[in-house]
Short mmCIF file of C-alpha atoms and ligand atoms in Angstrom, two decimals:
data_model
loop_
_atom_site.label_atom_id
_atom_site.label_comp_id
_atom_site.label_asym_id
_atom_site.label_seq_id
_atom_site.Cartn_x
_atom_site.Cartn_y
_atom_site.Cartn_z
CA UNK Z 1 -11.14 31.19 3.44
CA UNK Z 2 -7.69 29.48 3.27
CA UNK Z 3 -7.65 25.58 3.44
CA UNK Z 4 -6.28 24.13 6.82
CA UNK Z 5 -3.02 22.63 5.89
CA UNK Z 6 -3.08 19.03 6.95
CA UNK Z 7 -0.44 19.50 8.81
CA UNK Z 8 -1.41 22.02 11.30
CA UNK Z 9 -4.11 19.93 11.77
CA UNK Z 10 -2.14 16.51 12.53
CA UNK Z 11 -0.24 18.38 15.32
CA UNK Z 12 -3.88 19.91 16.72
CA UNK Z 13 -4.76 16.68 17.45
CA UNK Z 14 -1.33 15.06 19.02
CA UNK Z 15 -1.26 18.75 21.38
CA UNK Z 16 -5.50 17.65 22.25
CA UNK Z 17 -4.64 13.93 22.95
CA UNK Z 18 -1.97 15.63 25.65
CA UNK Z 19 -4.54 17.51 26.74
CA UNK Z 20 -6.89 14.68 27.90
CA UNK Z 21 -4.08 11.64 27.91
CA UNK Z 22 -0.70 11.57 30.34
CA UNK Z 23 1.69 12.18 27.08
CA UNK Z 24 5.42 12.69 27.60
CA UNK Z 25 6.44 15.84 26.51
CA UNK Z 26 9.67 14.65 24.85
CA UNK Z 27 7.72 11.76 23.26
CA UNK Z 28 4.80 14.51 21.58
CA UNK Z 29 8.06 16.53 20.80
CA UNK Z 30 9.86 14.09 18.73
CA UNK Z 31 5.98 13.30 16.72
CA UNK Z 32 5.82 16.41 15.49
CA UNK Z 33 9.29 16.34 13.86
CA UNK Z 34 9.44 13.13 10.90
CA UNK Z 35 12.80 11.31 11.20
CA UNK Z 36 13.75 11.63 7.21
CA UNK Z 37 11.98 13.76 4.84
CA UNK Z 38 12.81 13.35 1.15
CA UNK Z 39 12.11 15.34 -2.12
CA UNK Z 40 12.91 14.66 -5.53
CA UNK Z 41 12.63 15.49 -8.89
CA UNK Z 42 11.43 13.32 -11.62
CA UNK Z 43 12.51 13.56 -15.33
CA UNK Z 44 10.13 12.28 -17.32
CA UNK Z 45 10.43 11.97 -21.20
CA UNK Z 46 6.54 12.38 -22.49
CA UNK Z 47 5.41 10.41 -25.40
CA UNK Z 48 5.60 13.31 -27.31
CA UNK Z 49 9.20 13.24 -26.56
CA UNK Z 50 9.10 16.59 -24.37
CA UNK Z 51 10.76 16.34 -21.26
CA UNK Z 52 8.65 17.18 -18.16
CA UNK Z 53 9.79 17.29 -14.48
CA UNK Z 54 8.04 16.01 -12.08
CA UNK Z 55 8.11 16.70 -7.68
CA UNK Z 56 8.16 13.37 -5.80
CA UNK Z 57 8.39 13.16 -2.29
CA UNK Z 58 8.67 9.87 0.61
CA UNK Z 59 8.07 11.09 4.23
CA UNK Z 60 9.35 8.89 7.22
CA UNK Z 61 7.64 9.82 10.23
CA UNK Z 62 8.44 7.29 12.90
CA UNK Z 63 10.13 3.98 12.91
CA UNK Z 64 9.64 2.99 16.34
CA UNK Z 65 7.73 0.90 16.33
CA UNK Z 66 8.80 -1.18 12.87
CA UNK Z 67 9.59 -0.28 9.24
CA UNK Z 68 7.91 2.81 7.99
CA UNK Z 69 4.52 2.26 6.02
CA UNK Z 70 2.25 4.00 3.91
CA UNK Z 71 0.42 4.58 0.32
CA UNK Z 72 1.97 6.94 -2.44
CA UNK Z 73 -0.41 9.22 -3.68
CA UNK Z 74 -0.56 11.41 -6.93
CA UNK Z 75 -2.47 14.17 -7.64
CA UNK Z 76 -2.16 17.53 -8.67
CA UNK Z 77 -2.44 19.15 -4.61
CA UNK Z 78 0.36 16.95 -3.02
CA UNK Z 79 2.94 18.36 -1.50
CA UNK Z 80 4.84 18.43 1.42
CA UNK Z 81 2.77 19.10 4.21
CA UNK Z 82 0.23 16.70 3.16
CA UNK Z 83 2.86 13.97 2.76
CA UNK Z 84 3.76 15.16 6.52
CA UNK Z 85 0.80 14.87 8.07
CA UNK Z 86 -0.55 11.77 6.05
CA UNK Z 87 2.93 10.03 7.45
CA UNK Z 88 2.39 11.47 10.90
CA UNK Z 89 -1.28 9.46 11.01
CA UNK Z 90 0.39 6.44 9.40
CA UNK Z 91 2.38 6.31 12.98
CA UNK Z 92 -0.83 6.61 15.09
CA UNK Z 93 -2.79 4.32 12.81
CA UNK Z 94 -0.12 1.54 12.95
CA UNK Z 95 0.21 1.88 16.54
CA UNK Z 96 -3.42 2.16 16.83
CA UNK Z 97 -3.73 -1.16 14.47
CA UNK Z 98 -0.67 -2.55 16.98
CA UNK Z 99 1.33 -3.89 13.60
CA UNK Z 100 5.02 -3.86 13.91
CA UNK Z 101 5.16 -1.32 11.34
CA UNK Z 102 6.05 2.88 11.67
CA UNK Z 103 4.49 5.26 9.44
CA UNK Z 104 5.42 6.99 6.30
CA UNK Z 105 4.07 8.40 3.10
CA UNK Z 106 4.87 9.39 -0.29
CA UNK Z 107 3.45 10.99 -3.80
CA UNK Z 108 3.58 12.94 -6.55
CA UNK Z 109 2.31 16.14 -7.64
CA UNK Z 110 1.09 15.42 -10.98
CA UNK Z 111 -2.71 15.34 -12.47
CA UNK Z 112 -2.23 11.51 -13.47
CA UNK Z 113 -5.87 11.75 -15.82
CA UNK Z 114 -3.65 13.34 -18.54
CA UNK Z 115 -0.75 11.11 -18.45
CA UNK Z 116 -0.97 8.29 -20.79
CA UNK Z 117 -0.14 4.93 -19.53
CA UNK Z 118 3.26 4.89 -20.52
CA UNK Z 119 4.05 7.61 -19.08
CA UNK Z 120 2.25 7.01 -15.90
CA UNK Z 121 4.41 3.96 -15.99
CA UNK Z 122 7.60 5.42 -16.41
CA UNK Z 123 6.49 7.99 -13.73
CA UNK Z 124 6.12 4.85 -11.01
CA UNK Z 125 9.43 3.61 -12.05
CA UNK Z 126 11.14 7.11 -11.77
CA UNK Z 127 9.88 7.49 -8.36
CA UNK Z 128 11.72 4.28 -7.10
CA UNK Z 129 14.60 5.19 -9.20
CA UNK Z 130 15.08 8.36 -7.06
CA UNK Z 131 13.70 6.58 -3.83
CA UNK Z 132 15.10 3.07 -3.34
CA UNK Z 133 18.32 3.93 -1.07
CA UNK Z 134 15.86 4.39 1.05
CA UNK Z 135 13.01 1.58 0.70
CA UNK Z 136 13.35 -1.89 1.45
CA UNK Z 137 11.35 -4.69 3.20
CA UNK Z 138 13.22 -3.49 6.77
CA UNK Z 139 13.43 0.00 6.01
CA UNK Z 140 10.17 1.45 4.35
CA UNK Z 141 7.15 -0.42 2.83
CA UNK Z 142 4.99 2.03 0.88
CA UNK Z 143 1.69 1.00 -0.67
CA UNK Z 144 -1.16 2.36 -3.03
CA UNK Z 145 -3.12 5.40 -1.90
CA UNK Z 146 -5.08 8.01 -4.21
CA UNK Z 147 -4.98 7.41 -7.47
CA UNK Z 148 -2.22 4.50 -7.39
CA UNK Z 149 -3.47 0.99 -7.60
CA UNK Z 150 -2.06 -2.15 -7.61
CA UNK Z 151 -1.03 -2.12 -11.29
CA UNK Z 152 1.09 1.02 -10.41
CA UNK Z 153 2.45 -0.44 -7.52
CA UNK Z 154 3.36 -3.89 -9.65
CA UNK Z 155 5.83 -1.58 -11.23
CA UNK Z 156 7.47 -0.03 -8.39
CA UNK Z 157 7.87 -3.44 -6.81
CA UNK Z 158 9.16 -4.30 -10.59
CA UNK Z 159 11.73 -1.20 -10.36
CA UNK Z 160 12.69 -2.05 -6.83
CA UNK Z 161 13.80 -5.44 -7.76
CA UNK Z 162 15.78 -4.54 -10.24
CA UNK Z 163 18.03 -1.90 -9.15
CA UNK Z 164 18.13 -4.13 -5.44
CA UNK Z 165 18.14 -7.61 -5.88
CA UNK Z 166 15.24 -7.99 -3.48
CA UNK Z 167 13.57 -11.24 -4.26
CA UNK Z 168 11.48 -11.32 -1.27
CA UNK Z 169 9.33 -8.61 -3.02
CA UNK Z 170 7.65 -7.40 0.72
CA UNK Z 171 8.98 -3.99 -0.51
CA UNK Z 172 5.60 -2.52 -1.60
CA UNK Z 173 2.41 -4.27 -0.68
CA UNK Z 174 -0.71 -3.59 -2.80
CA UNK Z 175 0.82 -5.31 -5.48
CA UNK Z 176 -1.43 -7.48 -7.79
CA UNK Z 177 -2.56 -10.63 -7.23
CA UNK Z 178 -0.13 -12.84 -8.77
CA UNK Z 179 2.61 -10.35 -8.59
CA UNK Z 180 3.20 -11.53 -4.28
CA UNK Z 181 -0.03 -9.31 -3.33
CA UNK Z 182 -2.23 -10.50 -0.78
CA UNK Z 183 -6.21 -11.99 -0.84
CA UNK Z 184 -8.42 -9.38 0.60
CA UNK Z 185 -5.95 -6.22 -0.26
CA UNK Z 186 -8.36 -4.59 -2.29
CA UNK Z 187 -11.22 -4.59 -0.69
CA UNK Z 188 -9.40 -4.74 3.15
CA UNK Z 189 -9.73 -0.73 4.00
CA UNK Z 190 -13.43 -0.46 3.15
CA UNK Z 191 -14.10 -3.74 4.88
CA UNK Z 192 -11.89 -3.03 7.80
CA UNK Z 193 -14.36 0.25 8.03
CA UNK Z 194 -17.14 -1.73 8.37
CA UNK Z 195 -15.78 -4.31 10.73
CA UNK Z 196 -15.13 -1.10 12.76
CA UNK Z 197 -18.33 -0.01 12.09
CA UNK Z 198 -20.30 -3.11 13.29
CA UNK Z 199 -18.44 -3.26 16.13
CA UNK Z 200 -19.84 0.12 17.79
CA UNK Z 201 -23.11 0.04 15.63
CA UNK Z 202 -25.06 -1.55 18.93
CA UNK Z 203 -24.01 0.60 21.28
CA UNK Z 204 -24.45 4.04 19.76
CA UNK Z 205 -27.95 2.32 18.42
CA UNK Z 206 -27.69 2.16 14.83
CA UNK Z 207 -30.23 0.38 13.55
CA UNK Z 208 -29.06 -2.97 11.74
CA UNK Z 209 -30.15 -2.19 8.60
CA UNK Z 210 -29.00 1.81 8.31
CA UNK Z 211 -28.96 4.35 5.94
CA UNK Z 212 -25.54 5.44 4.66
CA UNK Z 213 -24.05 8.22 2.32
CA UNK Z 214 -21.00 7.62 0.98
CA UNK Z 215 -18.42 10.98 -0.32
CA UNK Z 216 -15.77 9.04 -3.10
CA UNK Z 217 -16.27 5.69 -4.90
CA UNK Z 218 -12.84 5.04 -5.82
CA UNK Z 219 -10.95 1.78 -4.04
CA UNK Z 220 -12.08 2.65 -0.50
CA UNK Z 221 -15.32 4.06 -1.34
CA UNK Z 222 -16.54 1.38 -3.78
CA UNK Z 223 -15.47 -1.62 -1.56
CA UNK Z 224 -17.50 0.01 1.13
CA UNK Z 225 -20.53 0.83 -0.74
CA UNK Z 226 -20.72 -2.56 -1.61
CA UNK Z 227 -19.41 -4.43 1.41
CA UNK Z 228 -22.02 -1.87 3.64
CA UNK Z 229 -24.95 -3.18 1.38
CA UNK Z 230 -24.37 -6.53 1.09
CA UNK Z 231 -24.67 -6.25 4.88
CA UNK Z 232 -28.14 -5.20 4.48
CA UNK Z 233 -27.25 -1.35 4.90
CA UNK Z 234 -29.09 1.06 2.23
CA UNK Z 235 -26.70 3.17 0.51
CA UNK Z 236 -28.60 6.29 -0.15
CA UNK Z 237 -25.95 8.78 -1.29
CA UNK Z 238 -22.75 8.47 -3.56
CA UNK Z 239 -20.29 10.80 -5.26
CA UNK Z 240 -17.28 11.00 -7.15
CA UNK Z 241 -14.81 14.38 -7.63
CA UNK Z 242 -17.41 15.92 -9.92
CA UNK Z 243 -20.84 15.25 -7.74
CA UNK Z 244 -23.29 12.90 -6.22
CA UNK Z 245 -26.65 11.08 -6.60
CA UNK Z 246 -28.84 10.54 -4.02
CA UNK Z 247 -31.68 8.02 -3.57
CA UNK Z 248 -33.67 7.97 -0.33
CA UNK Z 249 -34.94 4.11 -0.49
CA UNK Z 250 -30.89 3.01 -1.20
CA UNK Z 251 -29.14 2.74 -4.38
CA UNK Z 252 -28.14 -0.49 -6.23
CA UNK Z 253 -24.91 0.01 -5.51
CA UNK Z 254 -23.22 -2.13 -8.56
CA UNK Z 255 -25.72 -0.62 -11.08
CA UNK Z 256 -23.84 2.68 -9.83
CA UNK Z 257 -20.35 1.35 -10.12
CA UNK Z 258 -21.17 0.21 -13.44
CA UNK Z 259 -23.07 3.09 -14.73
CA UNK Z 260 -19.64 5.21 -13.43
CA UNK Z 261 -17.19 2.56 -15.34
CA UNK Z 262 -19.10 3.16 -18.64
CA UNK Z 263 -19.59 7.22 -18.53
CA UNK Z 264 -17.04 8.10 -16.71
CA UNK Z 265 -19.34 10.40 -14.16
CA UNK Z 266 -22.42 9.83 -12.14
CA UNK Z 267 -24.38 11.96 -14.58
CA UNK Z 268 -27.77 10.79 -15.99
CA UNK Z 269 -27.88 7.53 -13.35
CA UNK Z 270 -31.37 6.77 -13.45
CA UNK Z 271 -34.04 7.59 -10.98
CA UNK Z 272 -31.47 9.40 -8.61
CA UNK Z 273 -31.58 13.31 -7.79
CA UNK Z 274 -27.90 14.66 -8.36
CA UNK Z 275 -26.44 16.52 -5.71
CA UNK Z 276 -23.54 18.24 -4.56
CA UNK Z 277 -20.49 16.91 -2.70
CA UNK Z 278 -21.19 19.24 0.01
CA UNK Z 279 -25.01 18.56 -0.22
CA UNK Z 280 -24.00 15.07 0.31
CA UNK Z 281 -22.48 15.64 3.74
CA UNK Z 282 -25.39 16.96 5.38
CA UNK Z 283 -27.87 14.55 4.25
CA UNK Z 284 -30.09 12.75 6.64
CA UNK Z 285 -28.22 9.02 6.86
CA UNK Z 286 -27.40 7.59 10.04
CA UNK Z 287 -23.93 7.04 8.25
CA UNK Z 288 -21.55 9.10 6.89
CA UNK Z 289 -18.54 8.24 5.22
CA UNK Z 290 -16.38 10.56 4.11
CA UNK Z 291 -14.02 8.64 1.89
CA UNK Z 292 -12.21 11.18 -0.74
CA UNK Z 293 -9.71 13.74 0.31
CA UNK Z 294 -9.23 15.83 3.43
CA UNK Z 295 -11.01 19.02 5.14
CA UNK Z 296 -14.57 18.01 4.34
CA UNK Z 297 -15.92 18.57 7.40
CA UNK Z 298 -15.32 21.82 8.73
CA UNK Z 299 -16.24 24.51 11.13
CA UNK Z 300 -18.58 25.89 8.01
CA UNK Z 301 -20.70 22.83 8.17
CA UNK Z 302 -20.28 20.74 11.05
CA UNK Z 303 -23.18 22.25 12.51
CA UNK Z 304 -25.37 20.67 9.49
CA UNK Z 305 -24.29 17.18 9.68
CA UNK Z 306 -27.49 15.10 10.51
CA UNK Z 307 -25.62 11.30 10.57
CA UNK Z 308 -25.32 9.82 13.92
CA UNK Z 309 -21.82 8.33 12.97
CA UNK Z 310 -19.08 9.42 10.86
CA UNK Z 311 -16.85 6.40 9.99
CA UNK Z 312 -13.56 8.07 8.52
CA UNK Z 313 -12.68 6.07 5.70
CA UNK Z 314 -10.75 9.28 4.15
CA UNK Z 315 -7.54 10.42 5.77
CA UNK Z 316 -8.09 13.90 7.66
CA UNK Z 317 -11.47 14.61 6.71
CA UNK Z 318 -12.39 15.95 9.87
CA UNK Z 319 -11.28 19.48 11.22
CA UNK Z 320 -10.27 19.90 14.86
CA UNK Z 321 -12.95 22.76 14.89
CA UNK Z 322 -15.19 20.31 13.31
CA UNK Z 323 -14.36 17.69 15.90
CA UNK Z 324 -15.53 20.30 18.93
CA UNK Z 325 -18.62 20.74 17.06
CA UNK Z 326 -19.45 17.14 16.50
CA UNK Z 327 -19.20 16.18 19.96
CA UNK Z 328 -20.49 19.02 21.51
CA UNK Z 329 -23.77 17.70 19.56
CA UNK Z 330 -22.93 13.97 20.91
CA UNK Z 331 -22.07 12.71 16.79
CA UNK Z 332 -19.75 9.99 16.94
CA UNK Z 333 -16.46 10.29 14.86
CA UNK Z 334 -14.97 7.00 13.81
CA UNK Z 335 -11.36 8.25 13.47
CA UNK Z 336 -9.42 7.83 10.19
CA UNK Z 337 -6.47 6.64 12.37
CA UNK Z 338 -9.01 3.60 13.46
CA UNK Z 339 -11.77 3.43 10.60
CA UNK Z 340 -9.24 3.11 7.87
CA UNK Z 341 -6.49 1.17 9.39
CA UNK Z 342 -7.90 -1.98 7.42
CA UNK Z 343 -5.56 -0.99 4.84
CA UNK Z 344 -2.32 -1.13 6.33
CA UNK Z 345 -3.51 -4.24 8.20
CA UNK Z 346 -3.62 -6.35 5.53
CA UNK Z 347 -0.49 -4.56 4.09
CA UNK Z 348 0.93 -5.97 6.83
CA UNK Z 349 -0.23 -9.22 6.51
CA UNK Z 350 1.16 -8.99 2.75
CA UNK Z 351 4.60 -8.35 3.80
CA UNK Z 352 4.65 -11.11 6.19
CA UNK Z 353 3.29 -13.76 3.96
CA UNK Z 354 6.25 -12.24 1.21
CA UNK Z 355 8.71 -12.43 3.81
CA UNK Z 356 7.88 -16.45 4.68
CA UNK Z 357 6.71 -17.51 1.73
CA UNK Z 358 3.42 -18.28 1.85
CA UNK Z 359 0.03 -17.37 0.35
CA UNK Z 360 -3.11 -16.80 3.07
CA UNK Z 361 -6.45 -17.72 1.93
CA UNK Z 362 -9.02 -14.73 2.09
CA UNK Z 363 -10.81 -16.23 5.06
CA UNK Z 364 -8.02 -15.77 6.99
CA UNK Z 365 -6.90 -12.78 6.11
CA UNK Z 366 -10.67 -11.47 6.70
CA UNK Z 367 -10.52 -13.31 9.91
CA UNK Z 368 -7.67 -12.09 11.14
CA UNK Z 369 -8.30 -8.21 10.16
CA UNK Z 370 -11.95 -8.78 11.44
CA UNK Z 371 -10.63 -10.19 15.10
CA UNK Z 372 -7.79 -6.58 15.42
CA UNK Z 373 -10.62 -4.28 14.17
CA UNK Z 374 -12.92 -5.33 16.47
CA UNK Z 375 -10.85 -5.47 19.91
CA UNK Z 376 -8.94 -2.29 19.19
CA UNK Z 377 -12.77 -0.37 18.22
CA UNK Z 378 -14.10 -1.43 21.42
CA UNK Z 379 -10.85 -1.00 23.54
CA UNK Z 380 -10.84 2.57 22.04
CA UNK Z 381 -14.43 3.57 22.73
CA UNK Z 382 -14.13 2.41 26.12
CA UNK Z 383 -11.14 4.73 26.20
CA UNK Z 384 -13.12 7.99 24.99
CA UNK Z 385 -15.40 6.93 28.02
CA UNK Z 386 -13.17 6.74 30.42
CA UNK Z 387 -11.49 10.42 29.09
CA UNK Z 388 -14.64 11.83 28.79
CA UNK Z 389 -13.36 12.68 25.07
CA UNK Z 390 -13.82 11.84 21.71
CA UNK Z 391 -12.43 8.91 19.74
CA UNK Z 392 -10.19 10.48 17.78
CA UNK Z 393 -8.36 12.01 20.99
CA UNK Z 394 -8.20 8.45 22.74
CA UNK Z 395 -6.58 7.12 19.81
CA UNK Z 396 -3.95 9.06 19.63
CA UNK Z 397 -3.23 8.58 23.53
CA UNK Z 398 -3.49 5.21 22.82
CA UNK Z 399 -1.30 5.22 20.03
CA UNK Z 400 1.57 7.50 21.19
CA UNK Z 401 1.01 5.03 24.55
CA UNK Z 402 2.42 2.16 22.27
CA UNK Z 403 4.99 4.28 20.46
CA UNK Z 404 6.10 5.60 24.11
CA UNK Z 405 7.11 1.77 24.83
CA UNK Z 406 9.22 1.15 22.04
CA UNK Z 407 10.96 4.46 22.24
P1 NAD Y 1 -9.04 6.58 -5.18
O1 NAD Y 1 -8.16 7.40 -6.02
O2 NAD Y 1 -9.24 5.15 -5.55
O3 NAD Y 1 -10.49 7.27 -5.05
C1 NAD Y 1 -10.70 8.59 -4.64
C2 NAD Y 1 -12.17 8.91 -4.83
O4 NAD Y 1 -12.43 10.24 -4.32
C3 NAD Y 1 -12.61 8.94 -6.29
O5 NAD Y 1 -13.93 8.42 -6.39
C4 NAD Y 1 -12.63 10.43 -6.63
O6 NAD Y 1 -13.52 10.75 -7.68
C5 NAD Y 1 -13.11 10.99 -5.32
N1 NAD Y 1 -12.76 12.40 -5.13
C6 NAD Y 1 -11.60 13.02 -5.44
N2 NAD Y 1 -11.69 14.34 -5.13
C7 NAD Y 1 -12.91 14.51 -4.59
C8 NAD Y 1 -13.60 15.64 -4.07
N3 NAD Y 1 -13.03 16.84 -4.04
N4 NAD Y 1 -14.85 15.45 -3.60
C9 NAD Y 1 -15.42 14.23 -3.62
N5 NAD Y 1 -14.83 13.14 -4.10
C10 NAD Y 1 -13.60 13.29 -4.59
O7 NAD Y 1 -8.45 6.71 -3.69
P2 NAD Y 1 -8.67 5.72 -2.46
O8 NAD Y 1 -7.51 4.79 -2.40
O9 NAD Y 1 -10.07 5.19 -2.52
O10 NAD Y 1 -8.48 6.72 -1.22
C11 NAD Y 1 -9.57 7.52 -0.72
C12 NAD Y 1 -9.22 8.00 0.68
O11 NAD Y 1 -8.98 6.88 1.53
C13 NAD Y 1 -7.96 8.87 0.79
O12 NAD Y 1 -8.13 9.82 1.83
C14 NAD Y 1 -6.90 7.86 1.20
O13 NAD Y 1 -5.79 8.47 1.84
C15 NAD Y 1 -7.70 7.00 2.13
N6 NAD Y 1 -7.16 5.67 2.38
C16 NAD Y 1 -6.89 4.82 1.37
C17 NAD Y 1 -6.41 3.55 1.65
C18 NAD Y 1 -6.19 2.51 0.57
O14 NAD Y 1 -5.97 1.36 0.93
N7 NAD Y 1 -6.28 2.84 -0.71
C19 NAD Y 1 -6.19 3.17 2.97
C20 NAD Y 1 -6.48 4.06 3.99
C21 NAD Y 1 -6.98 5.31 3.68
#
């Protein structure tokens, strides 16, 4: 079966919201067209002194609504039409979020495991070499995303300055902490899935002390794992790109973390059964949280999804097949454009505090991401009510509502 490009199915859900929202037709016309698209290539000397050349790519879907924003990813699968339609639900989310902020993305096709650091380094700074005419804290504000992290983004910030001037340094955000990043950065998109996630838990009767299975343990994943349990939820499944473990009375979620630092897989964890990524979307959790890569959920196993929620922590992980499926059998689908938007949030709030000066503590930053999580979940659930739809299609009305304003 061929993958669903990401992109097709970015523009299946902007023609559904139409379906069930009153859209403009010239507004939905422009969104599926970004404003700037941008691919480059990358010379990279390797430390063996080979020269290698690398694809790099910055999509700008739409500034209306503020400067473009959005993670750079690299790995060995990105290309263009993922960068499109990870841009295109930057847009939504930010309008969703309602941050004075567009959306973009960027990455890299490269397997970044068997780059050394140096070269990894001088891979970050290339990227900004070939992208900066078109960054800036007014123009386009990217920010980590797979496999980038805030060392990585430290050096593109680093590269930026240089070849600018910029001294504001609110032209990436994600950058370490005493490098102008922000308190809470790190740990903002998991916990901005649970504030999401605790705001609807009542009404679609989740019990307050769940069971949760979590697909990816890298930034977003691990924050949540940890931030879910410490909030008295069990985590009872976890994976990584190679597999999962599963333990039905909850794992000890730092054991795990650690046990992954040291061996580099979840092999061998004690006391857990080891199961399958796919095995780990269909196991019986009230939760699930798919928060890896897109097209996990499908048409092929929709049908076997047991959890009562799905909080989207991934972008895209969801199908538009999928989606029919899932609320045909009344499972409710926390969408990435909402679930995840903890992320860009606090991005936000980063480039704000660079821009005046000043350094938030993490209770306010916490505060203030809890207080837009929580009106915009429960303004957007009411909204799937009222459209007798699903979330995901009332956020995008919502969202291309606010981008419809400013257009
Ligand atoms: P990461 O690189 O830190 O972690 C990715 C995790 O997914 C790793 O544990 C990896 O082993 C796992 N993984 C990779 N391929 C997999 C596969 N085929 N099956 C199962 N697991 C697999 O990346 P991240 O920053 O945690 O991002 C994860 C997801 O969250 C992505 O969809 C990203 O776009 C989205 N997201 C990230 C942010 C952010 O702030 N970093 C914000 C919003 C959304």
């Amino acid at each position: 079966m061929r993958a669903m490009n990401p992109f097709e199915n970015a523009l299946q859900q902007l023609d559904r919201a139409a379906q069930v929202g009153k859209i403009n037709t010239d507004v939905l016309a422009r969104m599926r067209h970004a404003e700037r698209e941008v691919h480059v290539s990358i010379p990279i000397t390797m430390d063996d002194g080979k020269l290698r050349i690398f694809e790099g790519y910055r999509v700008q879907h739409s500034g209306a609504r503020g400067p473009y924003k959005g993670g750079i990813r690299f790995h060995p699968d990105t290309n263009i039409d993922e960068v499109r339609a990870l841009a295109l639900w930057m847009s939504m989310k930010c309008a969703v979020a309602d941050i004075p902020m567009g959306g973009g993305k960027g990455g890299i096709t490269v397997t970044p495991k068997e780059l050394s650091k140096a070269e990894l380094e001088r891979l970050a700074r290339g990227w900004v070499q070939r992208m900066h005419y078109v960054l800036g804290p007014k123009v386009d504000v990217p920010a980590p995303d797979v496999n980038t992290n805030p060392e990585i983004i430290g050096w593109m910030a680093d590269e930026y300055a240089k070849i600018s001037g910029d001294t504001t340094g609110a032209a990436f955000t994600g950058k370490p902490l005493g490098k102008g990043g922000s308190e809470g950065r790190g740990a903002a998109t998991g916990m901005g899935g649970f504030y999401t996630f605790d705001a609807l838990r009542e009404q679609l009767g989740i019990p307050a002390s769940a069971t949760v299975a979590i697909q990816g343990m890298g930034n977003v994943g691990g924050h949540a794992a940890s931030i879910f349990e410490e909030h008295a939820h069990h985590i009872v499944a976890l994976s990584d790109s190679r597999g999962g473990i599963y333990q039905k009375d909850g794992l000890d979620v730092a054991a795990v973390l650690a046990h992954k630092e040291k061996n580099g897989s979840l092999k061998d964890f004690p006391g857990a059964e080891q199961i399958s990524n796919e095995q780990l979307l269909e196991l019986p959790v009230d939760v699930l949280i798919p928060a890896a890569l897109e097209n996990q959920i499908t048409k092929d196993n929709a049908d076997r999804i047991q959890a009562k929620i799905i909080v989207e922590l991934a972008n895209g992980p969801t199908t538009t097949d999928a989606d029919d499926i899932l609320f045909g059998k009344n499972t409710t689908v926390v969408p990435d454009i909402l679930a995840n938007a903890g992320g860009v949030i606090v991005s936000t709030f980063e480039w704000e505090q660079n821009l005046k000066g000043e350094h938030w503590s993490e209770q306010d930053v916490l505060g203030k991401l809890k207080n837009i999580l929580e009106t915009q979940s429960q303004l957007i659930a009411k909204r799937a009510l009222e459209l007798k739809t699903d979330m995901r299609r009332a956020a995008f009305v919502v969202a291309l509502e606010r981008i419809q304003e400013k257009l």
